[in-house]
Coordinates of N, CA and C in Angstrom, one line a residue:
Chain T
X1 N 1.2 -1.4 0.0 CA -0.1 0.0 0.3 C 0.9 1.4 -0.6
X2 N 0.7 1.7 -0.8 CA 2.8 2.4 -1.1 C 1.4 4.0 -0.8
X3 N 2.3 5.0 -0.2 CA 1.0 6.4 0.4 C 1.1 7.2 -1.7
X4 N 1.8 7.7 -1.8 CA 2.8 8.4 -2.7 C 3.1 7.6 -3.7
X5 N 2.8 7.0 -4.9 CA 3.0 6.0 -5.8 C 3.0 7.3 -7.0
X6 N 4.2 7.0 -7.7 CA 5.2 7.5 -8.6 C 6.0 6.4 -10.0
X7 N 5.3 7.4 -11.5 CA 5.5 6.2 -12.2 C 5.4 7.1 -13.5
X8 N 7.4 6.5 -14.1 CA 7.8 5.2 -14.1 C 9.1 5.9 -12.8
X9 N 10.4 4.8 -12.7 CA 11.5 4.9 -12.2 C 12.2 5.0 -12.3
X10 N 12.0 4.8 -13.7 CA 13.1 5.6 -14.4 C 13.0 5.9 -15.6
X11 N 13.6 7.0 -16.9 CA 12.9 7.2 -17.8 C 13.9 7.7 -18.4
X12 N 14.6 7.3 -19.6 CA 15.7 7.2 -20.5 C 14.8 7.5 -21.8
X13 N 15.4 8.9 -21.7 CA 15.0 9.7 -23.6 C 15.8 10.6 -24.2
X14 N 15.4 10.8 -25.9 CA 16.1 12.0 -26.9 C 15.8 13.0 -26.3
X15 N 16.6 13.9 -26.1 CA 16.3 15.4 -26.3 C 15.5 15.8 -27.2
X16 N 14.3 16.8 -26.8 CA 13.4 17.5 -27.5 C 11.9 16.3 -27.7
X17 N 11.9 15.5 -27.3 CA 11.0 14.3 -26.8 C 9.8 15.0 -25.4
X18 N 9.0 14.7 -25.2 CA 8.0 15.2 -25.1 C 7.7 14.4 -23.6
X19 N 7.6 13.7 -22.5 CA 7.0 13.3 -21.0 C 6.6 13.5 -19.9
X20 N 5.8 12.6 -19.8 CA 4.6 12.5 -18.4 C 5.4 11.3 -17.1
X21 N 5.0 12.5 -16.5 CA 5.9 11.3 -15.1 C 4.1 11.3 -14.1
X22 N 3.8 9.9 -13.9 CA 2.4 10.0 -12.8 C 2.7 10.0 -11.5
X23 N 2.0 10.7 -10.5 CA 2.0 10.8 -9.8 C 0.7 10.4 -8.7
X24 N 0.4 9.5 -8.2 CA -0.5 8.6 -6.8 C -0.7 9.8 -5.6
X25 N -1.4 10.0 -4.7 CA -1.8 9.3 -3.4 C -2.5 9.3 -2.8
X26 N -2.7 8.0 -1.6 CA -3.7 7.3 -1.1 C -4.0 8.0 0.5
X27 N -3.0 9.3 0.6 CA -3.8 9.3 1.7 C -4.4 10.2 2.0
X28 N -5.5 10.6 1.5 CA -6.6 11.4 1.4 C -6.0 13.4 1.8
X29 N -4.6 13.4 1.4 CA -4.9 14.7 1.4 C -4.3 16.0 0.5
X30 N -4.6 16.9 1.1 CA -5.4 17.6 -0.2 C -4.2 18.9 -1.0
X31 N -2.6 19.0 -1.0 CA -1.8 18.9 -1.7 C -1.1 18.2 -1.6
X32 N -0.6 18.6 -3.3 CA 0.5 17.9 -4.1 C 1.5 18.6 -4.7
X33 N 2.7 17.9 -4.8 CA 3.7 19.1 -5.0 C 4.5 18.0 -6.3
X34 N 5.7 18.7 -7.3 CA 6.7 18.1 -7.7 C 7.8 18.6 -7.6
X35 N 8.8 17.9 -6.9 CA 10.3 18.2 -6.7 C 11.3 17.7 -7.6
X36 N 11.8 19.5 -7.9 CA 13.4 18.1 -8.6 C 14.5 18.2 -7.1
X37 N 15.2 17.7 -7.6 CA 16.9 16.9 -7.1 C 17.5 17.0 -8.0
X38 N 18.7 17.4 -7.8 CA 19.8 18.1 -9.3 C 21.1 17.1 -8.3
X39 N 21.8 16.8 -9.2 CA 22.8 16.2 -8.9 C 23.9 16.3 -7.4
X40 N 23.3 18.1 -7.0 CA 23.7 18.3 -5.9 C 22.7 18.2 -5.2
X41 N 22.3 17.4 -4.9 CA 20.8 16.8 -4.7 C 20.1 17.6 -3.2
X42 N 20.6 19.1 -4.0 CA 19.5 20.2 -3.9 C 17.7 19.9 -3.9
X43 N 17.1 20.3 -3.2 CA 15.3 19.7 -3.4 C 14.7 21.1 -3.9
X44 N 14.3 21.6 -5.2 CA 13.9 22.3 -5.9 C 12.6 22.3 -6.0
X45 N 11.5 23.1 -5.6 CA 10.0 23.1 -5.5 C 9.7 23.1 -7.1
X46 N 8.5 22.8 -7.7 CA 8.4 23.4 -8.6 C 6.7 23.9 -8.6
X47 N 6.4 22.9 -8.1 CA 4.6 23.3 -8.7 C 4.4 22.8 -6.6
X48 N 3.0 23.1 -6.7 CA 2.3 23.1 -5.4 C 0.6 23.2 -5.9
X49 N 0.6 21.7 -5.6 CA -1.3 22.2 -6.3 C -2.9 21.9 -5.1
X50 N -2.9 22.9 -4.4 CA -4.1 22.6 -3.6 C -5.3 23.1 -3.8
X51 N -6.5 22.2 -4.1 CA -7.8 22.7 -4.2 C -8.0 23.1 -5.6
X52 N -7.6 23.0 -6.9 CA -7.5 23.6 -8.0 C -6.4 24.4 -7.5
X53 N -5.9 25.3 -6.7 CA -4.7 26.1 -6.8 C -3.3 25.8 -7.2
X54 N -3.2 25.9 -8.2 CA -1.6 26.4 -8.2 C -0.7 27.2 -8.2
X55 N 0.2 26.5 -7.9 CA 1.2 27.6 -7.0 C 2.6 27.5 -8.5
X56 N 2.9 28.2 -9.2 CA 4.4 27.7 -9.7 C 5.7 28.7 -8.7
X57 N 6.5 27.6 -9.3 CA 7.9 28.5 -9.1 C 8.2 28.7 -10.3
X58 N 8.6 30.3 -10.4 CA 8.3 31.0 -10.9 C 10.2 31.0 -11.9
X59 N 10.7 30.0 -11.3 CA 11.4 29.8 -12.0 C 12.0 28.6 -13.1
X60 N 10.4 28.1 -13.0 CA 10.0 26.2 -13.8 C 10.1 27.2 -14.9
X61 N 11.0 26.2 -15.8 CA 9.9 26.8 -17.4 C 8.8 25.8 -17.9
X62 N 8.7 27.5 -18.4 CA 7.4 26.2 -19.2 C 6.9 25.3 -19.7
X63 N 7.4 24.3 -20.1 CA 7.9 23.2 -20.8 C 7.3 22.3 -20.0
X64 N 7.4 23.0 -19.3 CA 7.3 21.8 -17.6 C 5.6 21.8 -17.4
X65 N 4.3 21.4 -17.3 CA 3.3 21.6 -16.6 C 2.6 20.3 -15.8
X66 N 2.3 21.3 -14.5 CA 1.5 20.0 -14.3 C -0.6 19.4 -14.4
X67 N -0.6 18.3 -14.5 CA -1.9 18.0 -14.6 C -2.6 17.8 -13.2
X68 N -3.5 17.8 -13.3 CA -4.3 17.2 -12.0 C -5.9 16.6 -11.8
X69 N -6.1 15.5 -12.4 CA -6.7 15.1 -12.6 C -8.1 15.0 -11.4
X70 N -7.9 14.9 -10.5 CA -8.4 14.7 -8.9 C -7.5 15.4 -8.1
X71 N -8.0 15.6 -7.2 CA -7.3 15.8 -5.8 C -5.9 14.5 -5.6
X72 N -5.9 13.2 -5.5 CA -5.4 12.2 -5.7 C -3.9 12.0 -6.5
X73 N -4.0 13.1 -7.9 CA -3.2 12.6 -8.8 C -2.6 14.2 -9.0
X74 N -1.5 13.9 -8.9 CA -0.7 14.9 -9.5 C 0.2 14.4 -11.0
X75 N -0.3 14.8 -12.5 CA 0.7 14.4 -13.1 C 2.4 15.3 -14.1
X76 N 2.7 15.0 -14.1 CA 4.1 16.2 -14.3 C 4.6 16.1 -16.2
X77 N 4.0 17.4 -16.5 CA 4.6 17.2 -18.4 C 5.2 17.6 -18.8
X78 N 6.4 16.8 -19.3 CA 7.3 17.8 -19.7 C 7.8 18.5 -21.2
X79 N 7.8 19.4 -22.1 CA 7.9 19.2 -23.4 C 9.0 19.8 -23.7
X80 N 9.6 18.9 -25.2 CA 11.4 19.8 -25.4 C 12.5 19.3 -24.9
X81 N 12.3 18.3 -24.3 CA 13.0 17.6 -23.3 C 14.7 18.1 -23.2
X82 N 15.1 19.0 -22.4 CA 16.7 18.9 -22.8 C 17.5 18.6 -20.9
X83 N 18.5 18.6 -21.9 CA 20.1 17.8 -20.8 C 19.7 18.5 -19.6
X84 N 19.6 19.3 -19.8 CA 19.8 20.1 -17.9 C 18.3 19.6 -17.2
X85 N 17.2 18.5 -17.9 CA 16.7 18.7 -17.3 C 16.6 17.3 -16.5
X86 N 17.6 16.9 -17.0 CA 18.0 15.5 -16.5 C 18.0 15.5 -14.8
X87 N 17.3 14.7 -13.7 CA 17.2 15.1 -12.6 C 16.5 13.2 -11.7
X88 N 16.2 13.8 -10.7 CA 15.7 12.4 -9.7 C 13.8 13.5 -9.7
X89 N 12.4 13.6 -10.0 CA 11.3 14.0 -9.7 C 10.9 13.3 -8.5
X90 N 10.4 14.4 -7.0 CA 10.1 13.7 -6.5 C 8.3 14.8 -6.6
X91 N 7.8 13.2 -6.6 CA 6.1 13.7 -6.4 C 6.0 13.8 -4.3
X92 N 5.1 14.4 -4.1 CA 5.1 14.8 -2.4 C 3.4 14.9 -1.8
X93 N 3.3 15.4 -0.5 CA 1.8 15.3 -0.6 C 1.9 15.7 0.7
X94 N 0.7 16.4 0.8 CA 0.6 16.9 2.7 C -0.5 17.2 3.3
X95 N -1.2 17.5 4.1 CA -2.2 18.0 4.4 C -2.5 18.7 4.4
X96 N -2.4 20.0 4.8 CA -2.5 21.6 4.3 C -0.6 21.4 3.4
X97 N -0.2 23.1 4.4 CA 1.5 22.9 4.3 C 2.0 22.2 5.1
X98 N 2.4 21.2 5.2 CA 3.3 20.9 6.8 C 3.6 19.7 6.8
X99 N 4.0 18.8 7.2 CA 4.7 17.2 6.9 C 4.1 16.6 5.0
X100 N 5.8 17.2 4.5 CA 4.9 16.2 3.4 C 5.3 13.8 3.2
X101 N 4.5 14.0 2.6 CA 5.5 12.5 2.0 C 5.6 12.4 1.1
X102 N 7.2 12.0 0.7 CA 7.3 11.8 -0.4 C 7.3 10.7 -1.7
X103 N 7.1 10.7 -2.2 CA 7.5 9.1 -3.4 C 8.9 8.8 -4.0
X104 N 8.4 7.4 -4.2 CA 9.8 7.5 -4.3 C 11.2 7.8 -5.4
X105 N 10.3 8.7 -6.3 CA 12.0 9.7 -7.2 C 11.1 9.0 -8.6
X106 N 11.6 9.6 -10.1 CA 11.5 8.9 -10.8 C 12.8 10.1 -11.3
X107 N 13.6 8.5 -11.9 CA 15.0 9.4 -12.4 C 15.1 9.7 -14.2
X108 N 15.2 10.9 -14.0 CA 15.1 11.1 -15.9 C 16.8 11.4 -16.1
X109 N 16.7 11.1 -17.3 CA 17.9 10.7 -17.5 C 17.3 11.0 -19.3
X110 N 18.0 12.5 -19.8 CA 18.2 12.5 -21.1 C 19.5 12.9 -21.4
X111 N 19.4 12.5 -23.3 CA 20.3 11.7 -23.7 C 20.9 12.8 -24.9
Chain C
X1 N 15.2 38.0 1.5 CA 14.9 36.1 0.9 C 15.0 35.2 2.1
X2 N 13.7 34.3 1.5 CA 13.7 33.0 3.2 C 14.7 32.7 3.0
X3 N 15.9 31.8 3.6 CA 16.9 30.5 3.3 C 16.5 30.2 4.2
X4 N 17.4 28.4 4.3 CA 17.9 27.8 4.9 C 19.2 27.5 5.2
X5 N 19.7 27.0 6.1 CA 21.4 27.0 5.7 C 21.4 25.6 6.4
X6 N 22.3 25.0 6.4 CA 22.5 23.6 6.7 C 24.2 23.7 7.6
X7 N 24.6 22.8 7.8 CA 26.4 22.5 8.2 C 26.3 21.7 8.9
X8 N 27.7 20.8 9.4 CA 28.5 20.5 7.7 C 27.9 20.5 6.4
X9 N 28.3 20.7 5.1 CA 27.6 19.9 3.7 C 27.8 18.8 3.9
X10 N 28.9 17.9 4.1 CA 29.0 16.7 4.9 C 30.1 15.9 6.2
X11 N 30.3 15.1 6.6 CA 30.8 14.7 7.3 C 30.7 13.1 7.2
X12 N 31.7 13.3 7.7 CA 32.9 11.7 8.2 C 33.2 11.4 9.4
X13 N 32.3 10.3 10.0 CA 32.7 9.9 11.7 C 32.6 7.9 11.7
X14 N 33.3 7.7 12.6 CA 33.0 6.6 12.4 C 32.0 5.9 13.2
X15 N 31.6 4.2 13.2 CA 30.4 4.2 14.4 C 30.6 4.5 15.6
X16 N 29.7 4.9 16.3 CA 29.7 4.8 17.5 C 29.8 6.2 18.0
X17 N 30.3 7.3 17.0 CA 30.3 8.4 16.6 C 29.1 8.8 18.1
X18 N 28.5 10.3 18.0 CA 28.2 11.2 18.0 C 28.4 12.7 17.3
X19 N 27.2 13.3 16.8 CA 27.3 13.9 16.1 C 26.6 15.2 16.1
X20 N 26.3 16.3 15.8 CA 25.6 17.1 16.0 C 25.3 18.0 14.3
X21 N 24.1 18.0 13.7 CA 24.0 19.0 12.4 C 23.1 20.2 13.3
X22 N 23.4 21.0 12.3 CA 22.8 22.3 12.1 C 22.1 22.9 10.7
X23 N 21.2 23.6 11.6 CA 20.2 24.3 10.5 C 20.2 25.4 11.7
X24 N 20.1 26.8 10.0 CA 19.9 27.7 11.0 C 19.3 28.5 9.5
X25 N 18.1 28.8 10.2 CA 17.6 30.5 8.9 C 16.7 31.4 9.4
X26 N 16.7 32.4 8.4 CA 16.0 33.1 8.6 C 14.8 33.9 7.0
X27 N 13.7 33.7 7.8 CA 12.4 34.1 7.0 C 11.2 34.7 7.3
X28 N 10.6 35.1 6.6 CA 9.5 36.0 7.3 C 8.2 35.8 8.0
X29 N 8.2 34.6 8.2 CA 7.0 34.5 8.8 C 7.4 32.8 9.3
X30 N 7.8 32.6 11.0 CA 7.9 31.2 10.5 C 7.0 30.4 11.5
X31 N 6.6 28.6 10.6 CA 5.2 28.0 11.3 C 5.9 27.1 12.1
X32 N 7.1 26.3 11.2 CA 7.4 25.2 11.7 C 9.0 24.7 11.1
X33 N 9.3 24.0 11.3 CA 10.7 23.5 11.0 C 10.8 22.3 10.7
X34 N 10.8 21.1 10.1 CA 10.6 20.3 9.6 C 12.7 19.2 8.9
X35 N 12.4 18.0 9.7 CA 13.9 17.4 9.6 C 13.4 16.0 8.7
X36 N 14.2 15.3 7.7 CA 14.0 14.6 7.4 C 15.3 14.1 6.3
X37 N 15.3 12.1 6.7 CA 16.4 11.7 6.0 C 16.2 11.2 4.8
X38 N 17.5 11.1 4.1 CA 17.2 10.5 2.3 C 18.2 9.7 2.5
X39 N 17.9 8.8 2.5 CA 18.7 7.1 2.2 C 19.4 7.6 0.2
X40 N 18.8 6.4 -0.8 CA 18.8 6.4 -1.7 C 17.4 7.2 -2.1
X41 N 16.6 6.6 -1.6 CA 15.3 7.0 -2.5 C 14.9 8.5 -1.7
X42 N 13.4 8.0 -1.6 CA 12.7 9.3 -1.1 C 12.8 10.1 0.8
X43 N 13.0 11.5 0.6 CA 13.1 11.4 2.1 C 11.4 11.3 3.0
X44 N 12.5 11.2 4.3 CA 11.4 10.2 4.5 C 11.2 11.0 6.5
X45 N 10.3 11.3 7.3 CA 10.3 13.1 7.8 C 10.6 12.4 9.0
X46 N 11.6 12.7 10.2 CA 11.8 12.4 11.2 C 11.4 13.3 12.0
X47 N 11.2 14.8 12.4 CA 10.1 16.1 13.2 C 10.2 17.1 12.3
X48 N 9.1 17.3 13.7 CA 8.7 18.6 13.0 C 8.9 19.0 14.4
X49 N 9.6 20.4 14.5 CA 9.6 21.3 15.4 C 8.8 22.0 16.0
X50 N 7.9 23.0 16.8 CA 7.0 24.4 16.9 C 7.6 25.0 17.9
X51 N 8.0 24.8 19.1 CA 8.3 25.6 20.3 C 10.0 25.4 20.4
X52 N 10.4 26.4 20.7 CA 11.9 26.4 21.4 C 11.8 25.9 22.6
X53 N 12.8 25.5 22.5 CA 13.4 24.7 23.9 C 12.8 23.2 24.4
X54 N 12.3 22.6 23.2 CA 11.0 21.2 23.6 C 11.6 20.0 23.2
X55 N 12.7 19.5 23.5 CA 13.5 18.6 22.0 C 12.5 16.9 22.1
X56 N 13.0 16.8 20.7 CA 11.9 15.7 20.2 C 13.1 14.3 20.5
X57 N 12.7 13.5 20.3 CA 13.5 12.6 20.4 C 13.0 11.3 19.6
X58 N 13.5 11.1 19.3 CA 13.0 8.9 18.4 C 13.9 8.3 18.7
X59 N 14.0 7.6 19.3 CA 15.7 6.3 19.5 C 16.8 7.1 19.5
X60 N 18.6 6.6 19.1 CA 19.2 7.5 19.0 C 19.1 9.2 18.1
X61 N 18.3 9.6 17.3 CA 18.2 10.8 17.0 C 16.9 11.4 18.1
X62 N 17.5 12.6 18.2 CA 16.6 13.5 19.0 C 17.1 15.2 18.0
X63 N 16.3 16.4 18.7 CA 16.1 17.5 17.6 C 15.8 18.7 18.6
X64 N 16.3 19.5 18.7 CA 15.7 20.9 18.9 C 16.0 22.3 18.7
X65 N 15.1 23.0 18.7 CA 14.6 24.7 18.5 C 15.3 25.8 19.4
X66 N 15.3 26.0 18.2 CA 16.0 28.4 19.6 C 15.7 28.8 18.6
X67 N 13.9 29.1 19.2 CA 13.7 30.3 18.2 C 14.0 32.1 18.4
X68 N 15.0 32.2 19.2 CA 15.4 33.1 19.2 C 16.6 33.4 18.4
X69 N 17.4 32.3 18.7 CA 18.4 32.1 17.8 C 18.4 31.4 16.2
X70 N 16.8 31.3 15.9 CA 16.7 31.3 14.7 C 17.4 29.4 14.2
X71 N 17.9 28.6 15.4 CA 18.2 27.7 14.2 C 17.5 26.5 15.4
X72 N 18.2 25.1 15.3 CA 17.8 24.0 15.6 C 19.5 22.6 15.0
X73 N 18.8 22.2 15.9 CA 20.1 20.3 15.9 C 19.9 20.1 15.5
X74 N 19.7 18.7 14.7 CA 19.8 17.0 15.3 C 21.1 16.4 15.8
X75 N 20.9 16.3 16.6 CA 22.1 14.8 17.0 C 21.3 13.7 17.0
X76 N 22.8 12.6 16.3 CA 22.6 11.6 16.2 C 23.3 10.8 17.5
X77 N 23.2 10.2 19.0 CA 24.0 9.6 19.0 C 24.4 8.1 19.0
X78 N 25.8 7.3 18.9 CA 26.1 6.4 18.9 C 25.5 5.6 17.3
X79 N 26.5 6.9 16.2 CA 26.7 6.6 15.3 C 26.5 4.8 14.6
X80 N 25.3 4.9 13.7 CA 25.6 3.1 13.4 C 25.9 3.1 11.6
X81 N 26.5 2.1 10.9 CA 26.2 2.5 9.6 C 25.1 2.7 8.7
X82 N 23.9 2.8 9.2 CA 22.1 2.9 8.7 C 21.6 4.1 8.8
X83 N 23.3 5.0 10.0 CA 22.5 6.5 9.2 C 23.1 7.1 8.8
X84 N 23.8 6.8 7.7 CA 24.4 6.8 6.3 C 23.6 7.3 5.5
X85 N 23.0 9.0 5.0 CA 21.7 9.3 4.3 C 22.4 11.5 4.6
X86 N 21.9 11.2 3.4 CA 22.2 13.0 3.4 C 20.7 13.8 4.5
X87 N 21.4 14.4 5.2 CA 19.7 15.2 6.8 C 19.2 16.3 5.8
X88 N 18.0 16.3 5.4 CA 17.5 17.8 5.1 C 16.7 18.4 6.2
X89 N 16.6 19.8 5.8 CA 16.0 20.8 6.7 C 15.3 21.6 6.3
X90 N 13.8 21.7 6.7 CA 13.0 22.6 5.6 C 12.6 23.3 7.7
X91 N 12.1 24.6 6.2 CA 10.9 25.4 7.1 C 10.1 25.9 6.8
X92 N 8.4 25.4 7.2 CA 7.3 26.1 6.9 C 7.0 27.9 7.6
X93 N 7.2 28.2 5.6 CA 7.3 30.0 6.0 C 6.4 30.5 5.4
X94 N 4.7 30.6 5.7 CA 3.7 31.5 4.9 C 3.4 29.9 3.9
X95 N 3.4 29.3 4.7 CA 2.7 27.8 4.7 C 3.9 27.8 3.3
X96 N 5.1 28.0 2.1 CA 5.6 27.2 1.7 C 7.1 27.0 2.7
X97 N 7.5 25.9 2.4 CA 8.5 24.4 3.0 C 9.8 25.4 2.1
X98 N 10.7 25.9 3.8 CA 12.1 26.2 2.0 C 12.9 25.2 2.8
X99 N 13.8 24.0 1.7 CA 14.3 23.9 1.9 C 16.0 24.2 2.4
X100 N 17.0 23.2 2.7 CA 18.1 23.4 3.5 C 19.0 22.5 2.5
X101 N 20.3 22.6 1.8 CA 20.8 21.6 0.7 C 21.3 20.9 1.3
X102 N 20.8 20.1 2.6 CA 21.6 18.8 3.4 C 22.5 19.4 3.8
X103 N 23.0 17.8 4.7 CA 24.3 17.5 5.4 C 24.6 16.2 5.2
X104 N 25.4 16.2 4.1 CA 25.8 14.1 3.4 C 25.8 13.9 5.3
X105 N 26.2 12.8 5.6 CA 26.5 12.2 6.4 C 27.1 10.5 6.4
X106 N 28.5 10.6 6.2 CA 28.4 9.1 6.2 C 29.4 8.1 7.5
X107 N 28.8 7.4 7.5 CA 29.4 6.7 9.0 C 30.0 5.5 8.9
X108 N 31.8 4.9 9.3 CA 32.1 4.6 9.1 C 32.2 3.5 9.7
X109 N 32.5 2.2 9.8 CA 32.5 1.1 10.4 C 33.9 1.0 10.9

């Protein structure tokens, strides 16, 4: 019974492609997030989504777009992938804006 | 600008040693401070601190917050190789989590 599950765990693709990472949580949380963790292990918030309110980190390129079909899902779609997009992407959820529960991460490699 | 600074960035000790990890912060509207442990995969929650001077404890790990001096410490006593991980500190400011860069802890047998 994984609390926050994201797929795929690994994704290898070519520059210029479009890809999606899916995330689902079964905790009944009301807020979901996408984080990017680069090679230096620094966690950077990309998006948070609460009751249909999307808060975007302004440094995130508009090639990245979150899509939330319902409260339990927040998918990440990336257009025109670039080499610098290679990272581990973490989905997380919380009740309110406090303790986050993270998914296992999706390692994206852009060749 | 809100910021969270962790020190040291990395630390190598021997099994059985005691370590202290530091997290200092400057934020506009402090609500809480959280510690996470990240091994190979997802960060896992350790502690949430909201009040000064009250120690949170879980086994060999403990943490305390000083809201006057704006820092928190995470102590690990009698370290084991399984404690090797990145320890992340985050501060909830205005309902946004501000993350530190983490401390990479390596425990040598």
